Coordinates of C-alpha atoms in Angstrom, one line a residue:
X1 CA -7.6 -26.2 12.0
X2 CA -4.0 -24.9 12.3
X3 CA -1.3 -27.3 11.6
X4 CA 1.7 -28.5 13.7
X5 CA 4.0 -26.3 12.6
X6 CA 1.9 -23.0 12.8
X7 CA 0.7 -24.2 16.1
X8 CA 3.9 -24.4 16.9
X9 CA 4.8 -20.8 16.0
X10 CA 1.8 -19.3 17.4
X11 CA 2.6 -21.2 21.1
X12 CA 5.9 -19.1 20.7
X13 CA 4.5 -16.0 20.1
X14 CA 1.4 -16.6 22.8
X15 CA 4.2 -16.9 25.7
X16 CA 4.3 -13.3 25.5
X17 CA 0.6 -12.6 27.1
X18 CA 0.9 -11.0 30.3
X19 CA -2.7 -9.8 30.9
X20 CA -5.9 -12.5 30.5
X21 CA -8.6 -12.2 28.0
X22 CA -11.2 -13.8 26.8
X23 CA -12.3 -14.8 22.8
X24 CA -16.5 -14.1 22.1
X25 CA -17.7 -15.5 19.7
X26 CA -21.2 -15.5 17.6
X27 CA -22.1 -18.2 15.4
X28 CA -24.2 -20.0 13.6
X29 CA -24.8 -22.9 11.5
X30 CA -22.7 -22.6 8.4
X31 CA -19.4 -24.0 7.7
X32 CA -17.2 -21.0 8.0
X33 CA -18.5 -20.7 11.8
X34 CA -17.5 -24.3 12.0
X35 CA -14.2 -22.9 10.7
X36 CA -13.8 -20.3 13.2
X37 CA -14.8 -21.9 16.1
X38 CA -11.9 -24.8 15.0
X39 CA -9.3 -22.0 14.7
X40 CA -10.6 -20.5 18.1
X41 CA -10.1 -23.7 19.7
X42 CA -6.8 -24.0 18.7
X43 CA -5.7 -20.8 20.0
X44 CA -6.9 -21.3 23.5
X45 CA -5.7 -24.5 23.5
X46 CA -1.8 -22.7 23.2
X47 CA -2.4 -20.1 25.9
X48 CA -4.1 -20.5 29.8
X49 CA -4.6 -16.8 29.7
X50 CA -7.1 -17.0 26.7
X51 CA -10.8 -18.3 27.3
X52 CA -13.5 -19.0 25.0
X53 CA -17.0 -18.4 24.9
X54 CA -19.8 -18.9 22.5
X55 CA -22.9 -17.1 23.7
X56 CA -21.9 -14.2 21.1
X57 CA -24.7 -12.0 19.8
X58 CA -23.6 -10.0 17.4
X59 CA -25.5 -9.6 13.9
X60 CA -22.4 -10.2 11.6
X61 CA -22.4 -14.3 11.9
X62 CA -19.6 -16.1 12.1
X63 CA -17.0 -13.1 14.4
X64 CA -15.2 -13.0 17.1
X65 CA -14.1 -10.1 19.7
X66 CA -10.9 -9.8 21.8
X67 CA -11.6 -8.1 25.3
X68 CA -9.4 -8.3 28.6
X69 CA -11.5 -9.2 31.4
X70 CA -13.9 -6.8 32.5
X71 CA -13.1 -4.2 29.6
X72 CA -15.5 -3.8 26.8
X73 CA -14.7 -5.7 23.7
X74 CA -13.2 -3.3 20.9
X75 CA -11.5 -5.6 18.2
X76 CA -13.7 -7.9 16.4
X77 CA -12.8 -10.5 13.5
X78 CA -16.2 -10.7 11.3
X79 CA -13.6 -12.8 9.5
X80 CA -11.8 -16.4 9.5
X81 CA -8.2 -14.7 9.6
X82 CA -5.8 -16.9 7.6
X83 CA -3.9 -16.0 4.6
X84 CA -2.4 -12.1 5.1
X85 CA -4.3 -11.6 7.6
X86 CA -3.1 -14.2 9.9
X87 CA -0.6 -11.5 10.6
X88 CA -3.3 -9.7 11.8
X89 CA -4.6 -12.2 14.2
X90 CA -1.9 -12.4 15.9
X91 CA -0.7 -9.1 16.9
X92 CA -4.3 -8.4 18.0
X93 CA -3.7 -11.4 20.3
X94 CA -0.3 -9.8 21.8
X95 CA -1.6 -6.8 21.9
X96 CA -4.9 -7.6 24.1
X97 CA -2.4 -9.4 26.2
X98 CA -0.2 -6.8 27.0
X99 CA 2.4 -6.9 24.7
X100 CA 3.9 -3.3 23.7
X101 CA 3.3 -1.8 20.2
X102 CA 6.4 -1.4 18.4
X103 CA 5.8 2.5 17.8
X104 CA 7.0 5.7 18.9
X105 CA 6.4 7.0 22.1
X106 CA 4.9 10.3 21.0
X107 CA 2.5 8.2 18.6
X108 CA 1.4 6.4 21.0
X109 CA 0.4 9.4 23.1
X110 CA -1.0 10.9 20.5
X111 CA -3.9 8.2 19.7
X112 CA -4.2 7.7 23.7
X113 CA -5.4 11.8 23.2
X114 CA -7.7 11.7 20.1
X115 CA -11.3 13.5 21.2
X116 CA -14.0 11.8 20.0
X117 CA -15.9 8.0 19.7
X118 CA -14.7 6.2 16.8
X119 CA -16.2 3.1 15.3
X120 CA -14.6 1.4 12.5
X121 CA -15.4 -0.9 9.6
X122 CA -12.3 -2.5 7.4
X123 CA -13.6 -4.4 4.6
X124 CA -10.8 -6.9 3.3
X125 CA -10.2 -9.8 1.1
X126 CA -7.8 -12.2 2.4
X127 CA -5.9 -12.8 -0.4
X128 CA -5.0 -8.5 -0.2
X129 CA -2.1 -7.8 0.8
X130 CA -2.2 -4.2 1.4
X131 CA -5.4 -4.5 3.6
X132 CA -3.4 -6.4 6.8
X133 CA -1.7 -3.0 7.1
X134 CA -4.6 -1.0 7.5
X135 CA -6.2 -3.9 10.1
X136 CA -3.3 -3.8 11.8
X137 CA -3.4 -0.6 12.5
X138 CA -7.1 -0.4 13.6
X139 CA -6.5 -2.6 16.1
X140 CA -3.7 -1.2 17.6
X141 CA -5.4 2.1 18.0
X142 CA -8.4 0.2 19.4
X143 CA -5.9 -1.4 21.9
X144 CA -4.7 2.2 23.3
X145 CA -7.9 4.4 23.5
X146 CA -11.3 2.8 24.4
X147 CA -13.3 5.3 22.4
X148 CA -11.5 3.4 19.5
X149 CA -13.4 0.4 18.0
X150 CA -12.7 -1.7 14.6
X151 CA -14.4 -4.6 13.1
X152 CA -12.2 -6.4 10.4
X153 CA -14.9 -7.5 7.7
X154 CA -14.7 -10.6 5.0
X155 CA -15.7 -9.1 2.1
X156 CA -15.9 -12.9 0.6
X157 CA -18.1 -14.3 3.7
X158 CA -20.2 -10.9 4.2
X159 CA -21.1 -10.8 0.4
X160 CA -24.7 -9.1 0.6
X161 CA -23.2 -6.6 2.9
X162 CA -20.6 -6.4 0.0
X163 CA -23.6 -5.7 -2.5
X164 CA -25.4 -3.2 -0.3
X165 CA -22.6 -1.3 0.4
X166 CA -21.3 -1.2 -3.2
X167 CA -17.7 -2.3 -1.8
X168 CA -15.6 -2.6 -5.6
X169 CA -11.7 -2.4 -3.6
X170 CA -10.6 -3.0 -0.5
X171 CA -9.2 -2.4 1.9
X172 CA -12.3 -0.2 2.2
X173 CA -12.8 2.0 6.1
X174 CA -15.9 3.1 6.8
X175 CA -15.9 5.5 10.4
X176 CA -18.9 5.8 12.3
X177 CA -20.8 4.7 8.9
X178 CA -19.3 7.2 6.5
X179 CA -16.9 6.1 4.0
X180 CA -13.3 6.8 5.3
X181 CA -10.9 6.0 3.0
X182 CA -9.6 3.1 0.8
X183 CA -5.9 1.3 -0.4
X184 CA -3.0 1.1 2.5
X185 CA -3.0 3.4 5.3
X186 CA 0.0 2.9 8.1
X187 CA -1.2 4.0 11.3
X188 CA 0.6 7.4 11.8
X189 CA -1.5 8.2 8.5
X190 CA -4.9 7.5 9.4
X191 CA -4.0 9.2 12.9
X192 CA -3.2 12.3 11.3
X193 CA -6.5 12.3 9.7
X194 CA -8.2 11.8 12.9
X195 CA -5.9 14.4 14.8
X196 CA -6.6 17.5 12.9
X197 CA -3.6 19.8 14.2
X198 CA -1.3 17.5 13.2
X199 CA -0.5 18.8 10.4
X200 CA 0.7 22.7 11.7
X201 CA 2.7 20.8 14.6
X202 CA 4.7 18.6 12.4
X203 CA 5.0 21.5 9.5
X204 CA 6.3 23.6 12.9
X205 CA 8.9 20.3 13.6
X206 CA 10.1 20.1 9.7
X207 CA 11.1 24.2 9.6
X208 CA 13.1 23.5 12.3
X209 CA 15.3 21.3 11.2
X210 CA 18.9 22.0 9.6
X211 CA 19.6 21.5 6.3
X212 CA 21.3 18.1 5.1
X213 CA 23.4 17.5 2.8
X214 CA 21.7 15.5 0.9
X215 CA 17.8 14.9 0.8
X216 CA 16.1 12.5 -0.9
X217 CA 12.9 12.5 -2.0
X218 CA 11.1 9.2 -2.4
X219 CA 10.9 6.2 -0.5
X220 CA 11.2 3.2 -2.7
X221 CA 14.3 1.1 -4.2
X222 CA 15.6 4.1 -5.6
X223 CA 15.6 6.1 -2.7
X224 CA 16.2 4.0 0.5
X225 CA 19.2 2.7 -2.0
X226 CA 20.7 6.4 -1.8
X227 CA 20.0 6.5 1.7
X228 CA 22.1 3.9 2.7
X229 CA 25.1 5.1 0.1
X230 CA 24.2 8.6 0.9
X231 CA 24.4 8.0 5.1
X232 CA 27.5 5.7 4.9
X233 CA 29.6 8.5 3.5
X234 CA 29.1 10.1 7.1
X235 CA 26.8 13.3 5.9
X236 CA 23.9 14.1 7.0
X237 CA 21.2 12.6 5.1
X238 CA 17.5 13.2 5.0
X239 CA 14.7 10.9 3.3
X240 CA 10.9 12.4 2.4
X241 CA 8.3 9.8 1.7
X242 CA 5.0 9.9 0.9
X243 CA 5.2 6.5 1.1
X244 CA 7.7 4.0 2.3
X245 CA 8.3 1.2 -0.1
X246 CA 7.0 3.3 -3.1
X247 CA 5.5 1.2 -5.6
X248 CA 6.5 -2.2 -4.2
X249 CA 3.8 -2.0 -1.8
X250 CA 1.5 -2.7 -4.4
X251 CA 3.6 -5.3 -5.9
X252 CA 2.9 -9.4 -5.0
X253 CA 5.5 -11.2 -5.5
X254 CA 9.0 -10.3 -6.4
X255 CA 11.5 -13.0 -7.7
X256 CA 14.1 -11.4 -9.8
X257 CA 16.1 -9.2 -7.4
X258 CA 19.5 -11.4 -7.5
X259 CA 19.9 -13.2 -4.2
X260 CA 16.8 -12.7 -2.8
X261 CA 14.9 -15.8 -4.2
X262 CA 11.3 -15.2 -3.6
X263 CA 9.4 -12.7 -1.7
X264 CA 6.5 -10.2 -2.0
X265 CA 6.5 -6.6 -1.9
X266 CA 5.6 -5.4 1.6
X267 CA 8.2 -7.6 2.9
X268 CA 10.4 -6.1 0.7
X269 CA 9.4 -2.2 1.5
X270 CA 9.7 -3.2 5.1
X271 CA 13.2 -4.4 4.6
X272 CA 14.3 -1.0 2.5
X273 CA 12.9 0.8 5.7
X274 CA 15.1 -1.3 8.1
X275 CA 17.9 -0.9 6.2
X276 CA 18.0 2.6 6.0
X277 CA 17.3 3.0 9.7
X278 CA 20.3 1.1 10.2
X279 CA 22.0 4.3 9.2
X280 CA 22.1 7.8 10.5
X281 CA 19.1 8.8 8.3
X282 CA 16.3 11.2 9.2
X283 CA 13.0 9.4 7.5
X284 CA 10.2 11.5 7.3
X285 CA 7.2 9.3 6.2
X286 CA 4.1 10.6 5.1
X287 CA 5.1 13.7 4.0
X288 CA 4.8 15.3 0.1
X289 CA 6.8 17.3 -2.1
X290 CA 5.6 19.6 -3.6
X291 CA 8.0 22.4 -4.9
X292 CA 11.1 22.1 -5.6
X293 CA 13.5 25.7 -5.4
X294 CA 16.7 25.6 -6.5
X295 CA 19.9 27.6 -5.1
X296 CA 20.1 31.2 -5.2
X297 CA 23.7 30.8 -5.8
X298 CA 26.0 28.2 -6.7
X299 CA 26.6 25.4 -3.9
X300 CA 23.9 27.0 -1.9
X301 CA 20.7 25.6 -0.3
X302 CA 18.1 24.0 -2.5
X303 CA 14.7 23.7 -1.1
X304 CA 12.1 21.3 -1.2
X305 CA 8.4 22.8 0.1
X306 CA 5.9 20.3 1.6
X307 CA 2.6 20.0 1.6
X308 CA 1.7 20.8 4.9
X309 CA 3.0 24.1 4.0
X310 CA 7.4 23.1 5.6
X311 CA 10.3 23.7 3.5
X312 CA 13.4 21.4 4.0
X313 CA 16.7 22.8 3.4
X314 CA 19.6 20.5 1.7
X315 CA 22.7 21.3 0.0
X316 CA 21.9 18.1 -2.6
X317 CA 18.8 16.9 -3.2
X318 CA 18.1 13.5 -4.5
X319 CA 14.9 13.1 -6.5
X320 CA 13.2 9.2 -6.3
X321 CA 9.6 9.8 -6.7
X322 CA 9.0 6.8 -8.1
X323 CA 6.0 5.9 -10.5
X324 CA 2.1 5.5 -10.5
X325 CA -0.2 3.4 -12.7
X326 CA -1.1 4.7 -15.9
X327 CA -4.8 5.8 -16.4
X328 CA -6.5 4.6 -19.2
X329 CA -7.8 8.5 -19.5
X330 CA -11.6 7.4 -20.9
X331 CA -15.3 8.5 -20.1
X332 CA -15.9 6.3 -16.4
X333 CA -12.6 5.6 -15.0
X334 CA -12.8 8.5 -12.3
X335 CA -16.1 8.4 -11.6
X336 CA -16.5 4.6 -11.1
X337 CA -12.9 4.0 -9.4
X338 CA -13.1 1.9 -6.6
X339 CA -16.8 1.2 -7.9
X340 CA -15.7 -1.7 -10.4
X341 CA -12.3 -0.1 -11.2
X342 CA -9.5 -1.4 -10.0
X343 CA -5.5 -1.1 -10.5
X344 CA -4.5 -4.0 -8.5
X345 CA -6.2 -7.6 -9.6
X346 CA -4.9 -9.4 -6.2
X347 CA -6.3 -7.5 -3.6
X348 CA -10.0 -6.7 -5.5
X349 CA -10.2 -9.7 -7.7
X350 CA -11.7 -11.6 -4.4
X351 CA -14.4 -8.9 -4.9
X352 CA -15.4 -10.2 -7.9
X353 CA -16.0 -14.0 -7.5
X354 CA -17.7 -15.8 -10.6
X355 CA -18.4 -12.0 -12.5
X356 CA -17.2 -11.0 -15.8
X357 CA -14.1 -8.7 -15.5
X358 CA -11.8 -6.8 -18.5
X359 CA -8.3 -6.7 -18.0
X360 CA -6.7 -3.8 -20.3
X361 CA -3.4 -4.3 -21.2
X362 CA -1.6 -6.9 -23.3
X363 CA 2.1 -7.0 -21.3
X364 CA 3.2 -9.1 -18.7
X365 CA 1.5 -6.9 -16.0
X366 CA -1.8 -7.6 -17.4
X367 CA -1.7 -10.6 -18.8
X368 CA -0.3 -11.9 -15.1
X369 CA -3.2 -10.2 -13.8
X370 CA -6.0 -11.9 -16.7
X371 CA -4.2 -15.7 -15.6
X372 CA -4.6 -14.5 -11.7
X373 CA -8.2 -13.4 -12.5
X374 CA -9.1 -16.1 -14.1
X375 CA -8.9 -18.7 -11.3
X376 CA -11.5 -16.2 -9.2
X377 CA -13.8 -15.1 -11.6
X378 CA -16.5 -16.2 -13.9
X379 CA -14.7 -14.7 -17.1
X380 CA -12.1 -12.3 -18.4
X381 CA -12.0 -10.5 -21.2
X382 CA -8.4 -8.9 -22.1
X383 CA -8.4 -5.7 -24.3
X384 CA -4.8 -5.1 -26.3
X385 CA -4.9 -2.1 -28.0
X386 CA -2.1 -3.5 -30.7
X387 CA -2.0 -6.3 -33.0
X388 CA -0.7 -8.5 -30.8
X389 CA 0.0 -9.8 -26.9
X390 CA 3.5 -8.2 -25.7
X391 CA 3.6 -10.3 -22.7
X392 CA 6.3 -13.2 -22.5
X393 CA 5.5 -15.7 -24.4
X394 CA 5.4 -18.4 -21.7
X395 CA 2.6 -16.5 -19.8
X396 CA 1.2 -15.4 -23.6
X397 CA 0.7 -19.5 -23.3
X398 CA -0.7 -20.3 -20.2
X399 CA -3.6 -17.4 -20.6
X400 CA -4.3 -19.5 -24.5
X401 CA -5.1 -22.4 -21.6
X402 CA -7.3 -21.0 -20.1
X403 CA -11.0 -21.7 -20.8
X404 CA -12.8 -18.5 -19.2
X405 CA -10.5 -16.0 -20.6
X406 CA -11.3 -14.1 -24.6
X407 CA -8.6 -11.9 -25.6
X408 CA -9.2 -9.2 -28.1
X409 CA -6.1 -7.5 -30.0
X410 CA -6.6 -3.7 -31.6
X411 CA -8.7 -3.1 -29.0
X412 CA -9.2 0.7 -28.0
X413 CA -11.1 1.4 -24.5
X414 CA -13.8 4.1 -25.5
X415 CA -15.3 4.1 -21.9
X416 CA -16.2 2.3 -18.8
X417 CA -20.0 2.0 -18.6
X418 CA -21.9 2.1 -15.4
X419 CA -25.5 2.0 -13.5
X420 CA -26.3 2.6 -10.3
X421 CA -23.3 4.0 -9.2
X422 CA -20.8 0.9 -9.8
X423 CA -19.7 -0.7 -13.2
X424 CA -21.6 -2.6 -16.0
X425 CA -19.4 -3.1 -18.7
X426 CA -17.0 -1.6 -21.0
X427 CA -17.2 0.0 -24.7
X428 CA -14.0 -0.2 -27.1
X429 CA -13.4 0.5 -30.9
X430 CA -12.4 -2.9 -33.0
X431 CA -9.4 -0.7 -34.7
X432 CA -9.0 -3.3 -37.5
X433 CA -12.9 -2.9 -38.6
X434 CA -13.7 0.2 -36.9
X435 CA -16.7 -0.9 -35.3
X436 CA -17.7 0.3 -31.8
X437 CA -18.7 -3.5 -29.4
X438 CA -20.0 -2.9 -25.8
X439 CA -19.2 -6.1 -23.3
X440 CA -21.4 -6.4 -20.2
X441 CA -19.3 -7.4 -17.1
X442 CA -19.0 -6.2 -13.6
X443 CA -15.3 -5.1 -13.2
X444 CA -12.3 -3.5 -15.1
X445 CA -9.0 -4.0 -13.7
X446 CA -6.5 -1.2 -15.7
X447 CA -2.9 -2.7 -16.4
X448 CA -1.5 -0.4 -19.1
X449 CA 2.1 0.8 -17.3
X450 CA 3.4 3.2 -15.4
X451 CA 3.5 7.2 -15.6
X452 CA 6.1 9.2 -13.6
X453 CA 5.5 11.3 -10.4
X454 CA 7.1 14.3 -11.9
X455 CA 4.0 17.0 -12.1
X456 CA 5.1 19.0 -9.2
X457 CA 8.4 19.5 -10.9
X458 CA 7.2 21.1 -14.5
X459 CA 9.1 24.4 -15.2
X460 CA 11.7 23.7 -12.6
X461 CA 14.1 21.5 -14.7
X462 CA 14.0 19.7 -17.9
X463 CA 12.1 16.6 -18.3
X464 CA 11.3 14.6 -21.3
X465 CA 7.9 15.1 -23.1
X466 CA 7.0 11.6 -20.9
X467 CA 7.4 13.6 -17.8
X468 CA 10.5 11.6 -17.0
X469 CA 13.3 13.5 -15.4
X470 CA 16.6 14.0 -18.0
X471 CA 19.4 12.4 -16.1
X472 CA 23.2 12.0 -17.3
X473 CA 25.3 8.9 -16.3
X474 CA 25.7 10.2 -12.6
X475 CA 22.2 11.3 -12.4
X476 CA 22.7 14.7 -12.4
X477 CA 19.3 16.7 -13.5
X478 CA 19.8 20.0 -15.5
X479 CA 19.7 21.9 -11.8
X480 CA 22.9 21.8 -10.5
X481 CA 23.0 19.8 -6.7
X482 CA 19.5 18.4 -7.5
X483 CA 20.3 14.4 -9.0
X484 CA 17.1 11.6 -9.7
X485 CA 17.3 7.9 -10.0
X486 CA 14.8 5.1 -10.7
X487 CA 11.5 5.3 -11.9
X488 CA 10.8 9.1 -12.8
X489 CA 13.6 9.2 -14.7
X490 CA 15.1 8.6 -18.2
X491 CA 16.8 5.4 -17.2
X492 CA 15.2 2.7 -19.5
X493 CA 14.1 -0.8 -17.8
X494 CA 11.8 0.4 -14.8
X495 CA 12.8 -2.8 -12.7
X496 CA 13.4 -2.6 -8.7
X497 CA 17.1 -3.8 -9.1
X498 CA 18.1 -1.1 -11.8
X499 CA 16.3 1.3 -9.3
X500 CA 18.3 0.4 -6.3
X501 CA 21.7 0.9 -8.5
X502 CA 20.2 3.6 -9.6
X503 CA 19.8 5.6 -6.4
X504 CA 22.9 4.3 -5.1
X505 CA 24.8 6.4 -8.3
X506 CA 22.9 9.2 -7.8
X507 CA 24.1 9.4 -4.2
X508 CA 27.8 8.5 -5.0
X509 CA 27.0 11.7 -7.9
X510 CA 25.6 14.1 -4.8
X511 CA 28.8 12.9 -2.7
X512 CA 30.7 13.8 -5.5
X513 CA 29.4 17.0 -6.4
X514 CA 29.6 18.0 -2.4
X515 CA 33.3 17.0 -2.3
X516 CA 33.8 19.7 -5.5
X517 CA 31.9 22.8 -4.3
X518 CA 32.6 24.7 -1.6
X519 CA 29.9 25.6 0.8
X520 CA 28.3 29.4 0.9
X521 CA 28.1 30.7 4.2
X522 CA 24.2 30.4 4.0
X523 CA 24.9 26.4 3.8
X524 CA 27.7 26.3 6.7
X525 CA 25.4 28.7 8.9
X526 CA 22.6 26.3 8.6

């Protein structure tokens, strides 16, 4: 099943088993349990402190559960898990054998102390890369508390239960058979959503803090870049995500940031986070912005007001929120997203074997997604809303080859049709003839741009009638001490690499700006 090499690799990783466990599996007669029972052999065949058995009698056929001896089983694979999730598979192993997490103490504490029985269900594909995150998770927290249980499900092998359940996107949770929540979760995340006074204890932890000297908000390119510029000046430097990574956690593969020849976006959030925690910087992941409040006095303390009701303090403040896909803004898309609409065409395209799909969007993000689609899917039909494709022309060449895709040019979405709850085609307006066409199919995948995350700052300084943030050539916004970078702002190109120079000016601007204004007493006090 697994070859040499990865055979090799796992043996490696299996030394570190302390405690024995045993694999129980249920099968039947179909090829993928053939499959698993292959890969299961393999594994025990690397480790003396892992036994098989097959007597397994649970209803999802082929799965597997993980259980130390005498404990009862709370991790269970109703999945063959290569591809991302082998990942996955692996650290469940460790874990079950007594290998420590690599989390914080107090997090840990916190899931051994959640009150309740919970049961979960993680629907993935295995070609998603987000959903390993949100498995991986799971089955740590399964790990600590026995009241904790997850079942990792193969959207692709448990089709019907696919159907029945009306899952469009995964990663998909469902907790004690109520829909949870979808798209990546890390596990501090989905433990603050299970741990319901989280939120006043960590609002109580942020008020407490001192101000920096420079805060940034946002956690992708743009901001872990300032971080790391910000921190090696030697002042103290804060960093508020609500994500870590930003956008390039939703991004495949990434081969145009210069020296770095090939690899895909969660690999490279992960290594923005490491980076910056190679410096003295305080990351607060998780956490929202959602006022901004400028100085009452020149040089003095600008706040930034969180969600959960804290305010941070900061004598800079460096703005890096990053940007969002762009909404198509049409009867349908709310209410059947995540029911046949979908934003990212290589985790849910899985979802959609041999069905009619609509890409909308002509450039490179969705004609890429349209030649990605089309080796999955029955048939893809490509809406461009002008007179022409303004992808590259390379890829413009390779989606002529294909034989399952139709492209239509002065195309304008109308609305995203539905029945019973989940997507059944798609209306748009011919704009050359005027006429209104209606194409049956069973998904709509929405590549149309990017819009920036600059709401929450409307009426507090000038943006552009985009909603980007005006920035001059040190990144300095129209509120003095408060700089941007990346995405949200005017800089044109909205590529990773300008981003990361970009927040890496904006920090050297904030550095520069604290070296020319003295300090209130309000600033020094705190």
């Amino acid at each position: 099943m697994l070859d040499d090499t990865l055979k090799s690799q796992l043996q490696a990783y299996l030394e570190r088993v302390k405690i024995p466990f045993e694999i129980v599996a249920s099968l039947d007669d179909s090829a993928a349990a053939q499959e698993m029972h292959g890969l299961l052999q393999d594994i025990i065949g690397l480790c003396d402190k892992i036994t098989l058995r097959t007597d397994g009698t649970d209803a999802r056929k082929p799965s597997f559960t993980l259980a130390r001896i005498g404990e009862a089983p709370r991790i269970r694979f109703a999945a063959i898990p290569l591809g991302h999730e082998f990942t996955s598979l692996v650290l469940a192993l460790l874990q079950v054998g007594g290998h420590p997490p690599k989390i914080e103490a107090e997090l840990i504490e916190q899931i051994k102390n959640l009150d309740g029985d919970f049961r979960f269900e993680t629907y993935v594909s295995l070609s998603c890369h987000n959903c390993p995150d949100v498995v991986q998770a799971l089955n740590l927290m399964a790990v600590l508390n026995p009241r904790i249980q997850h079942v990792t499900i193969d959207g692709g092998l448990f089709q019907q239960e696919v159907e029945a359940r009306q899952i469009l996107a995964v990663p998909m949770v469902f907790l004690n058979g109520e829909h949870f929540g979808q798209g990546r979760m890390e596990v501090d995340e989905i433990v603050a959503k299970l741990d319901t006074g989280a939120a006043a204890r960590d609002a109580a932890k942020l008020n407490a803090k001192a101000a920096y000297d420079v805060l940034i908000v946002g956690g992708g390119p743009a901001g872990a870049a300032a971080a790391v510029y910000a921190a090696r000046k030697g002042i103290r430097t804060g960093m508020l995500a609500e994500r870590m990574g930003g956008q390039t956690m939703d991004t495949m593969s990434i081969e145009n940031f210069i020296s770095v020849l090939e690899t895909d976006g969660p690999k490279f959030a992960a290594a923005l986070e490491q980076h910056a925690k190679q410096y003295d910087v305080d990351i607060l992941n998780l956490q929202r912005a959602e006022k901004l409040i400028p100085a009452s006095q020149p040089g003095g303390l600008i706040g930034v007001q969180l969600a959960n009701g804290a305010t941070l303090k900061s004598r800079t403040v460096i703005l890096a929120t990053g940007a969002r896909w762009r909404e198509v803004n049409v009867p349908g898309e709310q209410e059947y997203r995540n029911k046949g609409v979908a934003y990212c065409p290589h985790c849910d395209g899985p979802l959609f074997k041999g069905k009619r799909v609509a890409v909308i969007g002509g450039g490179n993000s969705g004609v890429e997604a349209a030649i990605d689609l089309a080796g999955i899917v029955g048939h893809v039909t490509l809406l461009e809303f002008g007179e022409q494709l303004r992808a590259d022309a390379v890829l413009v060449n390779k989606l002529n080859s294909l034989a399952n895709v139709t492209v239509h040019t002065q195309a304008q979405t109308t609305e995203i049709n539905g029945t019973d709850g989940k997507v059944s085609g798609l209306t748009y307006t011919d704009r050359a003839s005027g006429e209104s066409k209606h194409v049956e199919l069973a998904g709509v995948f929405v590549q149309i741009g990017l819009v920036p995350n600059s709401e929450w700052l409307k009426g507090t300084l000038e943006l552009t009638r985009h909603g980007e943030i005006v920035v001059d050539a040190r990144g300095q916004t129209s509120v003095p001490g408060v700089f941007a970078a990346g995405d949200v702002t005017t800089v044109p190109f909205k590529q990773i690499i300008i981003a990361t120079g970009d927040g890496a000016k904006a920090a050297l601007g904030a550095f520069d700006h604290l070296i020319r204004t003295p300090a209130p007493k309000e600033a020094v006090a705190a």
